[in-house]
Amino acid sequence: MRVWRLHWDDKQYEEVRRAARNQNIRILSACFSGHRRFPLGSSSRELEERGIRMMREGIDFCQNLGVRMLQVAGYDAL
């Protein structure tokens, strides 16, 4: 998911939900890739904290859309 989507307002969520209903589809899963730049296991405390915040925002995003599964990829961090 693109990082800017984590900051949608209610209107943007409703537009997506309405479009899905109109097409008779359900959005059941989403893929979170924000940890490429902000890995949870980073040696940088700032990057790690940003990754944790983004993960919480990703979960909220899914709840707002009714997404049941958030796929999170694992990344190596130095």
C-alpha positions as a Markdown table, in Angstrom:
| # | Residue | x | y | z |
|---|---|---|---|---|
| 1 | Met | 0.0 | 0.0 | 0.0 |
| 2 | Arg | 1.2 | 3.5 | -0.8 |
| 3 | Val | 2.2 | 5.5 | 2.3 |
| 4 | Trp | -0.1 | 8.4 | 1.4 |
| 5 | Arg | -3.1 | 6.1 | 1.6 |
| 6 | Leu | -2.5 | 5.8 | 5.4 |
| 7 | His | -3.7 | 9.4 | 5.7 |
| 8 | Trp | -7.0 | 9.2 | 3.8 |
| 9 | Asp | -10.0 | 11.1 | 5.2 |
| 10 | Asp | -13.5 | 9.5 | 5.7 |
| 11 | Lys | -14.6 | 10.7 | 2.2 |
| 12 | Gln | -11.8 | 8.8 | 0.5 |
| 13 | Tyr | -12.5 | 5.6 | 2.4 |
| 14 | Glu | -16.2 | 5.9 | 1.5 |
| 15 | Glu | -15.4 | 6.4 | -2.2 |
| 16 | Val | -13.5 | 3.1 | -2.2 |
| 17 | Arg | -16.1 | 1.2 | -0.2 |
| 18 | Arg | -18.8 | 2.6 | -2.6 |
| 19 | Ala | -16.8 | 1.6 | -5.7 |
| 20 | Ala | -16.3 | -1.9 | -4.4 |
| 21 | Arg | -20.0 | -2.3 | -3.6 |
| 22 | Asn | -21.0 | -0.9 | -7.1 |
| 23 | Gln | -18.7 | -3.5 | -8.7 |
| 24 | Asn | -19.9 | -6.3 | -6.4 |
| 25 | Ile | -16.5 | -7.0 | -5.0 |
| 26 | Arg | -15.0 | -7.3 | -1.6 |
| 27 | Ile | -11.6 | -6.0 | -0.6 |
| 28 | Leu | -10.4 | -8.8 | 1.7 |
| 29 | Ser | -6.7 | -8.2 | 1.8 |
| 30 | Ala | -4.0 | -5.5 | 1.5 |
| 31 | Cys | -0.2 | -5.7 | 1.3 |
| 32 | Phe | 1.9 | -3.4 | 3.4 |
| 33 | Ser | 5.3 | -2.6 | 2.0 |
| 34 | Gly | 6.2 | 0.5 | 4.0 |
| 35 | His | 8.8 | -1.5 | 6.0 |
| 36 | Arg | 11.1 | -1.5 | 3.1 |
| 37 | Arg | 12.1 | 2.1 | 4.0 |
| 38 | Phe | 11.2 | 1.9 | 7.7 |
| 39 | Pro | 12.1 | -1.6 | 9.0 |
| 40 | Leu | 10.9 | -2.7 | 12.4 |
| 41 | Gly | 14.3 | -4.3 | 13.1 |
| 42 | Ser | 16.3 | -1.2 | 12.2 |
| 43 | Ser | 19.3 | -0.3 | 14.3 |
| 44 | Ser | 18.0 | 3.3 | 14.0 |
| 45 | Arg | 15.5 | 4.0 | 16.7 |
| 46 | Glu | 13.9 | 6.7 | 14.6 |
| 47 | Leu | 13.3 | 4.4 | 11.6 |
| 48 | Glu | 12.0 | 1.6 | 13.9 |
| 49 | Glu | 9.5 | 4.0 | 15.6 |
| 50 | Arg | 8.3 | 5.3 | 12.2 |
| 51 | Gly | 7.8 | 1.6 | 11.1 |
| 52 | Ile | 5.8 | 0.9 | 14.2 |
| 53 | Arg | 3.6 | 4.0 | 13.7 |
| 54 | Met | 3.1 | 3.1 | 10.0 |
| 55 | Met | 2.1 | -0.5 | 11.0 |
| 56 | Arg | -0.6 | 0.9 | 13.3 |
| 57 | Glu | -1.8 | 3.2 | 10.6 |
| 58 | Gly | -1.9 | 0.3 | 8.2 |
| 59 | Ile | -4.1 | -1.7 | 10.6 |
| 60 | Asp | -6.4 | 1.4 | 10.9 |
| 61 | Phe | -6.5 | 1.6 | 7.1 |
| 62 | Cys | -7.7 | -2.0 | 6.9 |
| 63 | Gln | -10.3 | -1.5 | 9.6 |
| 64 | Asn | -11.7 | 1.6 | 7.8 |
| 65 | Leu | -12.1 | -0.4 | 4.6 |
| 66 | Gly | -13.2 | -3.6 | 6.1 |
| 67 | Val | -10.1 | -5.5 | 5.0 |
| 68 | Arg | -9.7 | -8.7 | 6.8 |
| 69 | Met | -6.0 | -9.5 | 6.2 |
| 70 | Leu | -3.0 | -7.3 | 6.1 |
| 71 | Gln | 0.0 | -8.9 | 4.5 |
| 72 | Val | 3.3 | -7.8 | 5.9 |
| 73 | Ala | 6.5 | -8.6 | 4.2 |
| 74 | Gly | 9.7 | -9.3 | 6.2 |
| 75 | Tyr | 12.8 | -7.2 | 5.3 |
| 76 | Asp | 16.4 | -7.5 | 6.6 |
| 77 | Ala | 17.7 | -4.5 | 8.4 |
| 78 | Leu | 21.2 | -3.5 | 9.1 |
